[in-house]
């Protein structure tokens, strides 16, 4: 019996050790930050941390960053572990999807090498405007600049209230299509994986909900939904392609109300899907679009 109890104790101990959550990164002065994801990068740049960033990876819109000089972009995709280790970072701030063993390494990999990590934009949790504000709060606490991030959070709430008050038209059904960059294929983002649904709703529209999964939308589903309006986003947009015109000339979609009436708008992918420090531009675009 004693041997059995001892074995049970060891198994329980090992289970809790293996299943223990990653350690919380303590506040300190970080001077060599690697950023994985455009959303956390935009927040750090806004907070004045450009000179403390030593490496950048996984960008939604690489072309947009050319406006900012001397950013240390490692790759527009996922940088490998060796490239990051060579930079001797004292913090990795990244999307949840970055911290996987087949990408840049999971959190325990970095902890075992003494490199603190912080997840921003956690796809394992439902995405909404409050989770974006929680991310801003987390960054402020980590960097010891709560007053600065609190002001961004306050502005976020003010923007939300402002555009709710502008909502004075009957609800219109809005379909969000995220262009894949291939042929006539578009992704559907469920509400739990984007912010554009909440923005559309707060601005007075009705987000067309096609279920809880992320998938390529068949043309038949687009036709059946027959939206009043269409909002397009595009991960890694290419300026040489007019994605609205591409939709309008598709012979299968020309009879949709939104297409016939040219009720289509394209908005920036990062704020619409992931969120950023200033959401007013996308709110303004969607609100004006729904009012016309």
PDB file of C-alpha atoms in Angstrom:
ATOM      1  CA  UNK A   1       0.000   0.000   0.000  1.00  0.00           C
ATOM      2  CA  UNK A   2       2.836   2.381   0.889  1.00  0.00           C
ATOM      3  CA  UNK A   3       4.508   1.694  -2.468  1.00  0.00           C
ATOM      4  CA  UNK A   4       1.203   2.359  -4.212  1.00  0.00           C
ATOM      5  CA  UNK A   5       0.730   5.659  -2.376  1.00  0.00           C
ATOM      6  CA  UNK A   6       4.294   6.706  -3.167  1.00  0.00           C
ATOM      7  CA  UNK A   7       3.800   5.909  -6.855  1.00  0.00           C
ATOM      8  CA  UNK A   8       0.514   7.854  -6.882  1.00  0.00           C
ATOM      9  CA  UNK A   9       2.223  10.839  -5.251  1.00  0.00           C
ATOM     10  CA  UNK A  10       5.015  10.817  -7.847  1.00  0.00           C
ATOM     11  CA  UNK A  11       2.527  10.627 -10.738  1.00  0.00           C
ATOM     12  CA  UNK A  12       0.463  13.528  -9.384  1.00  0.00           C
ATOM     13  CA  UNK A  13       3.635  15.572  -8.806  1.00  0.00           C
ATOM     14  CA  UNK A  14       4.867  14.957 -12.351  1.00  0.00           C
ATOM     15  CA  UNK A  15       1.451  15.775 -13.803  1.00  0.00           C
ATOM     16  CA  UNK A  16       1.332  19.149 -12.092  1.00  0.00           C
ATOM     17  CA  UNK A  17       4.913  19.949 -13.059  1.00  0.00           C
ATOM     18  CA  UNK A  18       4.283  19.158 -16.711  1.00  0.00           C
ATOM     19  CA  UNK A  19       0.949  20.947 -16.792  1.00  0.00           C
ATOM     20  CA  UNK A  20       2.037  24.027 -14.880  1.00  0.00           C
ATOM     21  CA  UNK A  21       1.253  27.296 -16.666  1.00  0.00           C
ATOM     22  CA  UNK A  22       4.133  29.380 -18.035  1.00  0.00           C
ATOM     23  CA  UNK A  23       5.633  31.760 -15.524  1.00  0.00           C
ATOM     24  CA  UNK A  24       4.368  35.312 -15.564  1.00  0.00           C
ATOM     25  CA  UNK A  25       6.973  37.700 -16.950  1.00  0.00           C
ATOM     26  CA  UNK A  26       7.984  40.195 -14.274  1.00  0.00           C
ATOM     27  CA  UNK A  27       8.229  43.909 -14.898  1.00  0.00           C
ATOM     28  CA  UNK A  28      11.723  45.148 -15.703  1.00  0.00           C
ATOM     29  CA  UNK A  29      13.594  47.342 -18.138  1.00  0.00           C
ATOM     30  CA  UNK A  30      13.708  45.598 -21.507  1.00  0.00           C
ATOM     31  CA  UNK A  31      16.244  46.811 -24.052  1.00  0.00           C
ATOM     32  CA  UNK A  32      16.419  43.992 -26.605  1.00  0.00           C
ATOM     33  CA  UNK A  33      12.877  43.132 -27.654  1.00  0.00           C
ATOM     34  CA  UNK A  34      11.910  40.733 -30.439  1.00  0.00           C
ATOM     35  CA  UNK A  35       8.376  41.344 -31.736  1.00  0.00           C
ATOM     36  CA  UNK A  36       6.394  38.654 -33.555  1.00  0.00           C
ATOM     37  CA  UNK A  37       3.296  40.139 -35.162  1.00  0.00           C
ATOM     38  CA  UNK A  38       2.256  43.469 -36.639  1.00  0.00           C
ATOM     39  CA  UNK A  39      -0.342  44.255 -33.960  1.00  0.00           C
ATOM     40  CA  UNK A  40       2.115  44.174 -31.020  1.00  0.00           C
ATOM     41  CA  UNK A  41       4.702  45.940 -33.179  1.00  0.00           C
ATOM     42  CA  UNK A  42       2.353  48.873 -33.881  1.00  0.00           C
ATOM     43  CA  UNK A  43       1.616  49.187 -30.164  1.00  0.00           C
ATOM     44  CA  UNK A  44       5.317  49.268 -29.228  1.00  0.00           C
ATOM     45  CA  UNK A  45       6.080  51.838 -31.909  1.00  0.00           C
ATOM     46  CA  UNK A  46       3.264  54.017 -30.616  1.00  0.00           C
ATOM     47  CA  UNK A  47       4.687  53.743 -27.089  1.00  0.00           C
ATOM     48  CA  UNK A  48       8.116  54.909 -28.287  1.00  0.00           C
ATOM     49  CA  UNK A  49       9.969  51.598 -28.060  1.00  0.00           C
ATOM     50  CA  UNK A  50      11.361  51.575 -31.596  1.00  0.00           C
ATOM     51  CA  UNK A  51      14.985  51.850 -30.426  1.00  0.00           C
ATOM     52  CA  UNK A  52      14.579  48.860 -28.105  1.00  0.00           C
ATOM     53  CA  UNK A  53      13.348  46.508 -30.828  1.00  0.00           C
ATOM     54  CA  UNK A  54      16.126  44.259 -32.159  1.00  0.00           C
ATOM     55  CA  UNK A  55      14.096  41.904 -34.338  1.00  0.00           C
ATOM     56  CA  UNK A  56      10.699  41.701 -36.045  1.00  0.00           C
ATOM     57  CA  UNK A  57       8.846  38.799 -37.636  1.00  0.00           C
ATOM     58  CA  UNK A  58       5.457  37.776 -39.016  1.00  0.00           C
ATOM     59  CA  UNK A  59       3.926  40.881 -40.567  1.00  0.00           C
ATOM     60  CA  UNK A  60       0.364  41.388 -41.824  1.00  0.00           C
ATOM     61  CA  UNK A  61       1.255  44.259 -44.168  1.00  0.00           C
ATOM     62  CA  UNK A  62       5.046  44.436 -44.751  1.00  0.00           C
ATOM     63  CA  UNK A  63       4.701  47.280 -47.280  1.00  0.00           C
ATOM     64  CA  UNK A  64       3.241  49.603 -44.651  1.00  0.00           C
ATOM     65  CA  UNK A  65       6.382  49.328 -42.512  1.00  0.00           C
ATOM     66  CA  UNK A  66       8.555  50.784 -45.257  1.00  0.00           C
ATOM     67  CA  UNK A  67       7.293  54.185 -44.100  1.00  0.00           C
ATOM     68  CA  UNK A  68       9.191  53.674 -40.824  1.00  0.00           C
ATOM     69  CA  UNK A  69      12.977  53.817 -41.201  1.00  0.00           C
ATOM     70  CA  UNK A  70      15.450  51.248 -39.928  1.00  0.00           C
ATOM     71  CA  UNK A  71      13.115  48.617 -38.549  1.00  0.00           C
ATOM     72  CA  UNK A  72      15.030  45.349 -37.960  1.00  0.00           C
ATOM     73  CA  UNK A  73      12.756  42.986 -39.912  1.00  0.00           C
ATOM     74  CA  UNK A  74      14.091  39.427 -39.768  1.00  0.00           C
ATOM     75  CA  UNK A  75      11.444  37.981 -42.084  1.00  0.00           C
ATOM     76  CA  UNK A  76       7.803  38.627 -42.963  1.00  0.00           C
ATOM     77  CA  UNK A  77       7.101  35.038 -41.852  1.00  0.00           C
ATOM     78  CA  UNK A  78       8.118  33.187 -38.702  1.00  0.00           C
ATOM     79  CA  UNK A  79      11.819  33.658 -37.848  1.00  0.00           C
ATOM     80  CA  UNK A  80      13.683  30.538 -36.785  1.00  0.00           C
ATOM     81  CA  UNK A  81      14.937  30.001 -33.255  1.00  0.00           C
ATOM     82  CA  UNK A  82      18.594  30.430 -34.198  1.00  0.00           C
ATOM     83  CA  UNK A  83      17.958  33.872 -35.715  1.00  0.00           C
ATOM     84  CA  UNK A  84      16.183  35.015 -32.568  1.00  0.00           C
ATOM     85  CA  UNK A  85      18.775  33.549 -30.194  1.00  0.00           C
ATOM     86  CA  UNK A  86      21.569  35.313 -32.111  1.00  0.00           C
ATOM     87  CA  UNK A  87      19.961  38.649 -31.173  1.00  0.00           C
ATOM     88  CA  UNK A  88      20.244  37.864 -27.430  1.00  0.00           C
ATOM     89  CA  UNK A  89      16.744  39.196 -26.675  1.00  0.00           C
ATOM     90  CA  UNK A  90      15.644  40.042 -23.152  1.00  0.00           C
ATOM     91  CA  UNK A  91      11.951  39.817 -24.161  1.00  0.00           C
ATOM     92  CA  UNK A  92       9.892  38.209 -26.931  1.00  0.00           C
ATOM     93  CA  UNK A  93       6.522  39.907 -27.401  1.00  0.00           C
ATOM     94  CA  UNK A  94       4.364  38.035 -29.853  1.00  0.00           C
ATOM     95  CA  UNK A  95       1.101  36.583 -31.073  1.00  0.00           C
ATOM     96  CA  UNK A  96      -0.033  33.385 -29.374  1.00  0.00           C
ATOM     97  CA  UNK A  97       0.376  31.551 -32.680  1.00  0.00           C
ATOM     98  CA  UNK A  98       4.109  32.362 -32.681  1.00  0.00           C
ATOM     99  CA  UNK A  99       4.831  30.281 -29.595  1.00  0.00           C
ATOM    100  CA  UNK A 100       4.518  26.836 -31.088  1.00  0.00           C
ATOM    101  CA  UNK A 101       7.246  24.256 -31.403  1.00  0.00           C
ATOM    102  CA  UNK A 102       6.991  24.129 -35.209  1.00  0.00           C
ATOM    103  CA  UNK A 103       7.270  27.920 -35.508  1.00  0.00           C
ATOM    104  CA  UNK A 104       9.491  30.000 -33.237  1.00  0.00           C
ATOM    105  CA  UNK A 105       9.448  27.631 -30.272  1.00  0.00           C
ATOM    106  CA  UNK A 106       6.991  27.276 -27.426  1.00  0.00           C
ATOM    107  CA  UNK A 107       7.137  29.325 -24.242  1.00  0.00           C
ATOM    108  CA  UNK A 108       8.934  26.625 -22.261  1.00  0.00           C
ATOM    109  CA  UNK A 109      11.655  26.513 -24.926  1.00  0.00           C
ATOM    110  CA  UNK A 110      12.349  30.204 -24.343  1.00  0.00           C
ATOM    111  CA  UNK A 111      11.981  29.966 -20.568  1.00  0.00           C
ATOM    112  CA  UNK A 112      14.613  27.224 -20.492  1.00  0.00           C
ATOM    113  CA  UNK A 113      17.006  29.657 -22.192  1.00  0.00           C
ATOM    114  CA  UNK A 114      16.234  32.498 -19.837  1.00  0.00           C
ATOM    115  CA  UNK A 115      14.254  34.569 -22.350  1.00  0.00           C
ATOM    116  CA  UNK A 116      10.992  36.078 -21.002  1.00  0.00           C
ATOM    117  CA  UNK A 117       7.931  36.003 -23.263  1.00  0.00           C
ATOM    118  CA  UNK A 118       4.625  37.852 -23.402  1.00  0.00           C
ATOM    119  CA  UNK A 119       1.612  36.819 -25.493  1.00  0.00           C
ATOM    120  CA  UNK A 120      -0.404  39.537 -27.217  1.00  0.00           C
ATOM    121  CA  UNK A 121      -3.454  38.567 -29.295  1.00  0.00           C
ATOM    122  CA  UNK A 122      -4.243  35.106 -27.941  1.00  0.00           C
ATOM    123  CA  UNK A 123      -6.179  33.073 -30.496  1.00  0.00           C
ATOM    124  CA  UNK A 124      -7.010  30.472 -27.853  1.00  0.00           C
ATOM    125  CA  UNK A 125      -9.356  33.036 -26.301  1.00  0.00           C
ATOM    126  CA  UNK A 126     -12.361  34.754 -27.864  1.00  0.00           C
ATOM    127  CA  UNK A 127     -11.260  37.927 -29.599  1.00  0.00           C
ATOM    128  CA  UNK A 128     -13.145  41.122 -28.795  1.00  0.00           C
ATOM    129  CA  UNK A 129     -12.494  44.769 -27.990  1.00  0.00           C
ATOM    130  CA  UNK A 130     -12.143  44.019 -24.284  1.00  0.00           C
ATOM    131  CA  UNK A 131      -9.420  41.440 -24.972  1.00  0.00           C
ATOM    132  CA  UNK A 132      -7.594  44.081 -27.039  1.00  0.00           C
ATOM    133  CA  UNK A 133      -7.792  46.501 -24.110  1.00  0.00           C
ATOM    134  CA  UNK A 134      -6.565  43.747 -21.781  1.00  0.00           C
ATOM    135  CA  UNK A 135      -3.534  43.304 -24.064  1.00  0.00           C
ATOM    136  CA  UNK A 136      -2.796  47.018 -23.870  1.00  0.00           C
ATOM    137  CA  UNK A 137      -3.063  46.805 -20.086  1.00  0.00           C
ATOM    138  CA  UNK A 138      -0.702  43.810 -20.039  1.00  0.00           C
ATOM    139  CA  UNK A 139       1.930  45.684 -22.059  1.00  0.00           C
ATOM    140  CA  UNK A 140       1.656  48.712 -19.798  1.00  0.00           C
ATOM    141  CA  UNK A 141       2.110  46.609 -16.673  1.00  0.00           C
ATOM    142  CA  UNK A 142       5.024  44.672 -18.155  1.00  0.00           C
ATOM    143  CA  UNK A 143       6.902  47.785 -19.257  1.00  0.00           C
ATOM    144  CA  UNK A 144       5.941  49.887 -16.250  1.00  0.00           C
ATOM    145  CA  UNK A 145       4.089  52.480 -18.338  1.00  0.00           C
ATOM    146  CA  UNK A 146       0.516  51.911 -17.147  1.00  0.00           C
ATOM    147  CA  UNK A 147      -0.447  55.569 -17.406  1.00  0.00           C
ATOM    148  CA  UNK A 148       0.398  55.619 -21.118  1.00  0.00           C
ATOM    149  CA  UNK A 149      -1.444  52.417 -21.968  1.00  0.00           C
ATOM    150  CA  UNK A 150      -4.377  53.456 -19.753  1.00  0.00           C
ATOM    151  CA  UNK A 151      -4.768  56.565 -21.923  1.00  0.00           C
ATOM    152  CA  UNK A 152      -4.923  54.345 -25.030  1.00  0.00           C
ATOM    153  CA  UNK A 153      -7.549  52.172 -23.343  1.00  0.00           C
ATOM    154  CA  UNK A 154      -9.574  55.235 -22.400  1.00  0.00           C
ATOM    155  CA  UNK A 155      -9.468  56.492 -25.979  1.00  0.00           C
ATOM    156  CA  UNK A 156     -10.579  53.055 -27.198  1.00  0.00           C
ATOM    157  CA  UNK A 157     -13.669  53.198 -25.001  1.00  0.00           C
ATOM    158  CA  UNK A 158     -14.428  56.766 -26.094  1.00  0.00           C
ATOM    159  CA  UNK A 159     -14.232  55.750 -29.763  1.00  0.00           C
ATOM    160  CA  UNK A 160     -16.618  52.858 -29.140  1.00  0.00           C
ATOM    161  CA  UNK A 161     -19.156  55.133 -27.415  1.00  0.00           C
ATOM    162  CA  UNK A 162     -18.825  57.800 -30.111  1.00  0.00           C
ATOM    163  CA  UNK A 163     -19.717  55.492 -32.986  1.00  0.00           C
ATOM    164  CA  UNK A 164     -22.502  53.747 -31.094  1.00  0.00           C
ATOM    165  CA  UNK A 165     -24.149  57.148 -30.737  1.00  0.00           C
ATOM    166  CA  UNK A 166     -23.892  57.720 -34.501  1.00  0.00           C
ATOM    167  CA  UNK A 167     -25.932  54.591 -35.153  1.00  0.00           C
ATOM    168  CA  UNK A 168     -29.229  55.961 -36.446  1.00  0.00           C
ATOM    169  CA  UNK A 169     -30.129  53.833 -39.471  1.00  0.00           C
ATOM    170  CA  UNK A 170     -31.917  50.468 -39.746  1.00  0.00           C
ATOM    171  CA  UNK A 171     -29.568  47.515 -39.406  1.00  0.00           C
ATOM    172  CA  UNK A 172     -28.010  46.313 -42.666  1.00  0.00           C
ATOM    173  CA  UNK A 173     -26.648  42.797 -43.192  1.00  0.00           C
ATOM    174  CA  UNK A 174     -22.889  42.926 -43.703  1.00  0.00           C
ATOM    175  CA  UNK A 175     -20.716  40.100 -45.003  1.00  0.00           C
ATOM    176  CA  UNK A 176     -17.012  40.170 -44.210  1.00  0.00           C
ATOM    177  CA  UNK A 177     -14.759  38.556 -46.811  1.00  0.00           C
ATOM    178  CA  UNK A 178     -11.026  38.237 -46.189  1.00  0.00           C
ATOM    179  CA  UNK A 179      -9.288  37.768 -49.525  1.00  0.00           C
ATOM    180  CA  UNK A 180      -6.846  34.844 -49.670  1.00  0.00           C
ATOM    181  CA  UNK A 181      -4.778  36.398 -52.463  1.00  0.00           C
ATOM    182  CA  UNK A 182      -5.549  33.394 -54.677  1.00  0.00           C
ATOM    183  CA  UNK A 183      -8.129  33.457 -57.470  1.00  0.00           C
ATOM    184  CA  UNK A 184     -11.624  34.187 -56.172  1.00  0.00           C
ATOM    185  CA  UNK A 185     -11.197  32.675 -52.731  1.00  0.00           C
ATOM    186  CA  UNK A 186     -12.169  34.425 -49.504  1.00  0.00           C
ATOM    187  CA  UNK A 187     -11.882  33.405 -45.881  1.00  0.00           C
ATOM    188  CA  UNK A 188     -14.668  33.645 -43.347  1.00  0.00           C
ATOM    189  CA  UNK A 189     -13.666  34.784 -39.846  1.00  0.00           C
ATOM    190  CA  UNK A 190     -16.057  33.812 -37.037  1.00  0.00           C
ATOM    191  CA  UNK A 191     -16.756  36.463 -34.373  1.00  0.00           C
ATOM    192  CA  UNK A 192     -14.405  34.746 -31.911  1.00  0.00           C
ATOM    193  CA  UNK A 193     -11.459  35.298 -34.276  1.00  0.00           C
ATOM    194  CA  UNK A 194     -11.812  38.940 -35.312  1.00  0.00           C
ATOM    195  CA  UNK A 195     -12.877  42.414 -34.196  1.00  0.00           C
ATOM    196  CA  UNK A 196     -14.649  43.554 -37.362  1.00  0.00           C
ATOM    197  CA  UNK A 197     -17.885  41.839 -36.288  1.00  0.00           C
ATOM    198  CA  UNK A 198     -18.042  43.909 -33.087  1.00  0.00           C
ATOM    199  CA  UNK A 199     -17.182  47.114 -34.939  1.00  0.00           C
ATOM    200  CA  UNK A 200     -19.885  46.486 -37.553  1.00  0.00           C
ATOM    201  CA  UNK A 201     -22.421  45.787 -34.792  1.00  0.00           C
ATOM    202  CA  UNK A 202     -21.487  48.876 -32.769  1.00  0.00           C
ATOM    203  CA  UNK A 203     -21.776  51.012 -35.910  1.00  0.00           C
ATOM    204  CA  UNK A 204     -25.298  49.727 -36.528  1.00  0.00           C
ATOM    205  CA  UNK A 205     -24.794  46.833 -38.931  1.00  0.00           C
ATOM    206  CA  UNK A 206     -25.618  43.138 -38.629  1.00  0.00           C
ATOM    207  CA  UNK A 207     -22.581  40.892 -39.041  1.00  0.00           C
ATOM    208  CA  UNK A 208     -23.524  37.835 -41.094  1.00  0.00           C
ATOM    209  CA  UNK A 209     -22.548  34.898 -38.894  1.00  0.00           C
ATOM    210  CA  UNK A 210     -21.708  31.748 -40.863  1.00  0.00           C
ATOM    211  CA  UNK A 211     -20.709  29.638 -37.877  1.00  0.00           C
ATOM    212  CA  UNK A 212     -17.874  29.209 -35.411  1.00  0.00           C
ATOM    213  CA  UNK A 213     -15.193  27.922 -37.807  1.00  0.00           C
ATOM    214  CA  UNK A 214     -12.611  29.690 -39.964  1.00  0.00           C
ATOM    215  CA  UNK A 215     -12.856  28.481 -43.564  1.00  0.00           C
ATOM    216  CA  UNK A 216     -12.712  29.384 -47.253  1.00  0.00           C
ATOM    217  CA  UNK A 217     -16.229  30.528 -48.190  1.00  0.00           C
ATOM    218  CA  UNK A 218     -17.747  28.715 -51.169  1.00  0.00           C
ATOM    219  CA  UNK A 219     -19.213  31.070 -53.782  1.00  0.00           C
ATOM    220  CA  UNK A 220     -22.578  29.395 -53.201  1.00  0.00           C
ATOM    221  CA  UNK A 221     -22.509  30.545 -49.562  1.00  0.00           C
ATOM    222  CA  UNK A 222     -21.719  34.127 -50.575  1.00  0.00           C
ATOM    223  CA  UNK A 223     -24.610  34.061 -53.052  1.00  0.00           C
ATOM    224  CA  UNK A 224     -27.027  32.571 -50.512  1.00  0.00           C
ATOM    225  CA  UNK A 225     -26.135  35.168 -47.894  1.00  0.00           C
ATOM    226  CA  UNK A 226     -26.998  38.005 -50.369  1.00  0.00           C
ATOM    227  CA  UNK A 227     -25.675  40.787 -48.102  1.00  0.00           C
ATOM    228  CA  UNK A 228     -26.667  44.441 -48.193  1.00  0.00           C
ATOM    229  CA  UNK A 229     -23.008  45.391 -47.896  1.00  0.00           C
ATOM    230  CA  UNK A 230     -19.612  43.690 -48.096  1.00  0.00           C
ATOM    231  CA  UNK A 231     -16.466  44.494 -46.117  1.00  0.00           C
ATOM    232  CA  UNK A 232     -13.175  43.139 -47.486  1.00  0.00           C
ATOM    233  CA  UNK A 233      -9.870  42.638 -45.680  1.00  0.00           C
ATOM    234  CA  UNK A 234      -6.664  41.213 -47.115  1.00  0.00           C
ATOM    235  CA  UNK A 235      -3.717  39.698 -45.276  1.00  0.00           C
ATOM    236  CA  UNK A 236      -0.500  40.927 -46.959  1.00  0.00           C
ATOM    237  CA  UNK A 237      -2.320  43.079 -49.461  1.00  0.00           C
ATOM    238  CA  UNK A 238      -0.783  43.614 -52.902  1.00  0.00           C
ATOM    239  CA  UNK A 239      -1.366  47.112 -54.248  1.00  0.00           C
ATOM    240  CA  UNK A 240      -1.307  45.974 -57.868  1.00  0.00           C
ATOM    241  CA  UNK A 241      -4.608  44.096 -57.420  1.00  0.00           C
ATOM    242  CA  UNK A 242      -7.916  45.940 -57.037  1.00  0.00           C
ATOM    243  CA  UNK A 243      -9.713  43.461 -54.809  1.00  0.00           C
ATOM    244  CA  UNK A 244     -13.064  45.327 -54.970  1.00  0.00           C
ATOM    245  CA  UNK A 245     -13.026  45.360 -58.765  1.00  0.00           C
ATOM    246  CA  UNK A 246     -12.052  41.689 -58.726  1.00  0.00           C
ATOM    247  CA  UNK A 247     -15.172  40.916 -56.706  1.00  0.00           C
ATOM    248  CA  UNK A 248     -17.390  43.052 -58.936  1.00  0.00           C
ATOM    249  CA  UNK A 249     -16.357  41.366 -62.192  1.00  0.00           C
ATOM    250  CA  UNK A 250     -16.889  37.847 -60.863  1.00  0.00           C
ATOM    251  CA  UNK A 251     -19.742  36.577 -63.109  1.00  0.00           C
ATOM    252  CA  UNK A 252     -21.227  34.492 -60.294  1.00  0.00           C
ATOM    253  CA  UNK A 253     -21.504  37.454 -57.907  1.00  0.00           C
ATOM    254  CA  UNK A 254     -22.650  40.269 -60.199  1.00  0.00           C
ATOM    255  CA  UNK A 255     -26.316  39.822 -59.229  1.00  0.00           C
ATOM    256  CA  UNK A 256     -25.734  40.242 -55.497  1.00  0.00           C
ATOM    257  CA  UNK A 257     -27.358  43.410 -54.125  1.00  0.00           C
ATOM    258  CA  UNK A 258     -24.109  44.597 -52.580  1.00  0.00           C
ATOM    259  CA  UNK A 259     -22.232  44.102 -55.854  1.00  0.00           C
ATOM    260  CA  UNK A 260     -24.905  45.661 -58.088  1.00  0.00           C
ATOM    261  CA  UNK A 261     -25.139  48.688 -55.799  1.00  0.00           C
ATOM    262  CA  UNK A 262     -21.358  48.873 -55.294  1.00  0.00           C
ATOM    263  CA  UNK A 263     -21.845  48.611 -51.532  1.00  0.00           C
ATOM    264  CA  UNK A 264     -18.331  47.270 -50.943  1.00  0.00           C
ATOM    265  CA  UNK A 265     -15.476  48.654 -48.881  1.00  0.00           C
ATOM    266  CA  UNK A 266     -11.955  47.464 -48.118  1.00  0.00           C
ATOM    267  CA  UNK A 267     -10.474  48.082 -44.649  1.00  0.00           C
ATOM    268  CA  UNK A 268      -7.066  47.418 -43.145  1.00  0.00           C
ATOM    269  CA  UNK A 269      -6.563  43.811 -42.056  1.00  0.00           C
ATOM    270  CA  UNK A 270      -4.654  44.404 -38.813  1.00  0.00           C
ATOM    271  CA  UNK A 271      -7.179  46.544 -36.903  1.00  0.00           C
ATOM    272  CA  UNK A 272     -10.143  44.637 -38.360  1.00  0.00           C
ATOM    273  CA  UNK A 273      -8.849  41.207 -37.375  1.00  0.00           C
ATOM    274  CA  UNK A 274      -6.222  41.590 -34.631  1.00  0.00           C
ATOM    275  CA  UNK A 275      -6.753  45.116 -33.322  1.00  0.00           C
ATOM    276  CA  UNK A 276      -4.272  47.914 -32.703  1.00  0.00           C
ATOM    277  CA  UNK A 277      -3.751  50.918 -30.432  1.00  0.00           C
ATOM    278  CA  UNK A 278      -5.955  53.252 -32.518  1.00  0.00           C
ATOM    279  CA  UNK A 279      -9.179  51.739 -33.783  1.00  0.00           C
ATOM    280  CA  UNK A 280     -10.855  55.002 -34.832  1.00  0.00           C
ATOM    281  CA  UNK A 281      -9.860  54.852 -38.540  1.00  0.00           C
ATOM    282  CA  UNK A 282     -11.587  51.498 -39.056  1.00  0.00           C
ATOM    283  CA  UNK A 283     -14.591  52.603 -36.960  1.00  0.00           C
ATOM    284  CA  UNK A 284     -14.876  55.762 -39.058  1.00  0.00           C
ATOM    285  CA  UNK A 285     -14.663  53.821 -42.331  1.00  0.00           C
ATOM    286  CA  UNK A 286     -17.295  51.282 -41.283  1.00  0.00           C
ATOM    287  CA  UNK A 287     -19.638  53.904 -39.796  1.00  0.00           C
ATOM    288  CA  UNK A 288     -19.530  56.099 -42.910  1.00  0.00           C
ATOM    289  CA  UNK A 289     -19.983  53.027 -45.100  1.00  0.00           C
ATOM    290  CA  UNK A 290     -23.106  51.947 -43.205  1.00  0.00           C
ATOM    291  CA  UNK A 291     -24.533  55.467 -43.337  1.00  0.00           C
ATOM    292  CA  UNK A 292     -24.377  55.812 -47.093  1.00  0.00           C
TER     293      UNK A 292
END
